[in-house]
């Protein structure tokens, strides 16, 4: 893998981590309209994404779990119910 591939992957990981951090921060806002349980689940998922991202950056894991989490969230938000 060349340097541009590594840099691109690190940028993608960093962007994804910042996205999930932003979601978690929004869920801590008392004015957030999501139910408390759902907010707690987003915060928990954000913490997992942060830990897993660190593992991927250290070469201890691959992208597949992070990709799957994002895919499931996008499908849920779009109303899709299948994994296709």
PDB file of C-alpha atoms in Angstrom:
ATOM      1  CA  UNK A   1       0.000   0.000   0.000  1.00  0.00           C
ATOM      2  CA  UNK A   2       1.451   3.366  -0.953  1.00  0.00           C
ATOM      3  CA  UNK A   3       1.579   6.480   1.221  1.00  0.00           C
ATOM      4  CA  UNK A   4      -1.426   8.105  -0.461  1.00  0.00           C
ATOM      5  CA  UNK A   5      -3.568   5.042   0.342  1.00  0.00           C
ATOM      6  CA  UNK A   6      -2.465   5.131   3.982  1.00  0.00           C
ATOM      7  CA  UNK A   7      -3.045   8.893   4.207  1.00  0.00           C
ATOM      8  CA  UNK A   8      -6.482   8.538   2.624  1.00  0.00           C
ATOM      9  CA  UNK A   9      -7.477   5.793   5.017  1.00  0.00           C
ATOM     10  CA  UNK A  10      -6.239   7.737   8.029  1.00  0.00           C
ATOM     11  CA  UNK A  11      -8.195  10.789   6.846  1.00  0.00           C
ATOM     12  CA  UNK A  12     -11.337   8.665   6.456  1.00  0.00           C
ATOM     13  CA  UNK A  13     -10.883   7.172   9.918  1.00  0.00           C
ATOM     14  CA  UNK A  14     -10.334  10.610  11.428  1.00  0.00           C
ATOM     15  CA  UNK A  15     -13.409  12.027   9.685  1.00  0.00           C
ATOM     16  CA  UNK A  16     -15.558   9.099  10.847  1.00  0.00           C
ATOM     17  CA  UNK A  17     -14.322   9.444  14.434  1.00  0.00           C
ATOM     18  CA  UNK A  18     -15.101  13.187  14.411  1.00  0.00           C
ATOM     19  CA  UNK A  19     -18.584  12.505  13.005  1.00  0.00           C
ATOM     20  CA  UNK A  20     -19.381  10.048  15.800  1.00  0.00           C
ATOM     21  CA  UNK A  21     -17.929  12.397  18.398  1.00  0.00           C
ATOM     22  CA  UNK A  22     -20.205  15.157  17.100  1.00  0.00           C
ATOM     23  CA  UNK A  23     -23.219  12.831  17.319  1.00  0.00           C
ATOM     24  CA  UNK A  24     -22.330  11.892  20.904  1.00  0.00           C
ATOM     25  CA  UNK A  25     -21.897  15.533  21.872  1.00  0.00           C
ATOM     26  CA  UNK A  26     -25.292  16.373  20.359  1.00  0.00           C
ATOM     27  CA  UNK A  27     -26.824  13.525  22.374  1.00  0.00           C
ATOM     28  CA  UNK A  28     -25.546  15.023  25.631  1.00  0.00           C
ATOM     29  CA  UNK A  29     -27.487  18.236  25.005  1.00  0.00           C
ATOM     30  CA  UNK A  30     -30.504  18.275  27.366  1.00  0.00           C
ATOM     31  CA  UNK A  31     -32.559  19.915  24.599  1.00  0.00           C
ATOM     32  CA  UNK A  32     -31.948  17.000  22.219  1.00  0.00           C
ATOM     33  CA  UNK A  33     -35.358  15.669  21.163  1.00  0.00           C
ATOM     34  CA  UNK A  34     -34.339  12.008  20.857  1.00  0.00           C
ATOM     35  CA  UNK A  35     -35.546   9.696  23.617  1.00  0.00           C
ATOM     36  CA  UNK A  36     -33.027   9.351  26.454  1.00  0.00           C
ATOM     37  CA  UNK A  37     -32.450   5.641  25.761  1.00  0.00           C
ATOM     38  CA  UNK A  38     -31.647   6.280  22.101  1.00  0.00           C
ATOM     39  CA  UNK A  39     -29.295   9.127  23.022  1.00  0.00           C
ATOM     40  CA  UNK A  40     -27.485   6.794  25.418  1.00  0.00           C
ATOM     41  CA  UNK A  41     -27.177   4.179  22.679  1.00  0.00           C
ATOM     42  CA  UNK A  42     -25.655   6.711  20.262  1.00  0.00           C
ATOM     43  CA  UNK A  43     -23.166   7.777  22.933  1.00  0.00           C
ATOM     44  CA  UNK A  44     -22.251   4.149  23.625  1.00  0.00           C
ATOM     45  CA  UNK A  45     -21.855   3.448  19.914  1.00  0.00           C
ATOM     46  CA  UNK A  46     -19.683   6.533  19.582  1.00  0.00           C
ATOM     47  CA  UNK A  47     -17.397   5.272  22.342  1.00  0.00           C
ATOM     48  CA  UNK A  48     -17.116   1.913  20.562  1.00  0.00           C
ATOM     49  CA  UNK A  49     -16.354   3.614  17.237  1.00  0.00           C
ATOM     50  CA  UNK A  50     -13.633   5.650  18.924  1.00  0.00           C
ATOM     51  CA  UNK A  51     -11.992   2.545  20.437  1.00  0.00           C
ATOM     52  CA  UNK A  52     -12.329   0.508  17.248  1.00  0.00           C
ATOM     53  CA  UNK A  53     -10.912   3.355  15.154  1.00  0.00           C
ATOM     54  CA  UNK A  54      -7.821   3.379  17.355  1.00  0.00           C
ATOM     55  CA  UNK A  55      -7.464  -0.378  16.845  1.00  0.00           C
ATOM     56  CA  UNK A  56      -7.752   0.031  13.070  1.00  0.00           C
ATOM     57  CA  UNK A  57      -5.169   2.831  13.084  1.00  0.00           C
ATOM     58  CA  UNK A  58      -2.761   0.585  15.010  1.00  0.00           C
ATOM     59  CA  UNK A  59      -3.342  -2.229  12.501  1.00  0.00           C
ATOM     60  CA  UNK A  60      -5.087  -4.438  15.078  1.00  0.00           C
ATOM     61  CA  UNK A  61      -8.408  -4.543  13.218  1.00  0.00           C
ATOM     62  CA  UNK A  62      -9.812  -3.703   9.798  1.00  0.00           C
ATOM     63  CA  UNK A  63     -12.428  -1.266   8.554  1.00  0.00           C
ATOM     64  CA  UNK A  64     -15.248  -3.791   8.223  1.00  0.00           C
ATOM     65  CA  UNK A  65     -16.900  -3.195  11.619  1.00  0.00           C
ATOM     66  CA  UNK A  66     -16.848   0.591  11.209  1.00  0.00           C
ATOM     67  CA  UNK A  67     -18.241   0.321   7.693  1.00  0.00           C
ATOM     68  CA  UNK A  68     -21.004  -2.016   8.872  1.00  0.00           C
ATOM     69  CA  UNK A  69     -22.000   0.312  11.730  1.00  0.00           C
ATOM     70  CA  UNK A  70     -22.253   3.272   9.363  1.00  0.00           C
ATOM     71  CA  UNK A  71     -24.163   1.182   6.802  1.00  0.00           C
ATOM     72  CA  UNK A  72     -26.706   0.030   9.408  1.00  0.00           C
ATOM     73  CA  UNK A  73     -27.245   3.585  10.681  1.00  0.00           C
ATOM     74  CA  UNK A  74     -27.720   4.924   7.138  1.00  0.00           C
ATOM     75  CA  UNK A  75     -30.153   2.117   6.318  1.00  0.00           C
ATOM     76  CA  UNK A  76     -32.102   2.784   9.499  1.00  0.00           C
ATOM     77  CA  UNK A  77     -32.306   6.489   8.776  1.00  0.00           C
ATOM     78  CA  UNK A  78     -33.477   5.822   5.224  1.00  0.00           C
ATOM     79  CA  UNK A  79     -36.109   3.314   6.349  1.00  0.00           C
ATOM     80  CA  UNK A  80     -34.419   0.330   4.676  1.00  0.00           C
ATOM     81  CA  UNK A  81     -34.867  -2.923   6.527  1.00  0.00           C
ATOM     82  CA  UNK A  82     -32.750  -5.335   4.485  1.00  0.00           C
ATOM     83  CA  UNK A  83     -28.983  -5.675   4.546  1.00  0.00           C
ATOM     84  CA  UNK A  84     -28.786  -5.504   0.737  1.00  0.00           C
TER      85      UNK A  84
END
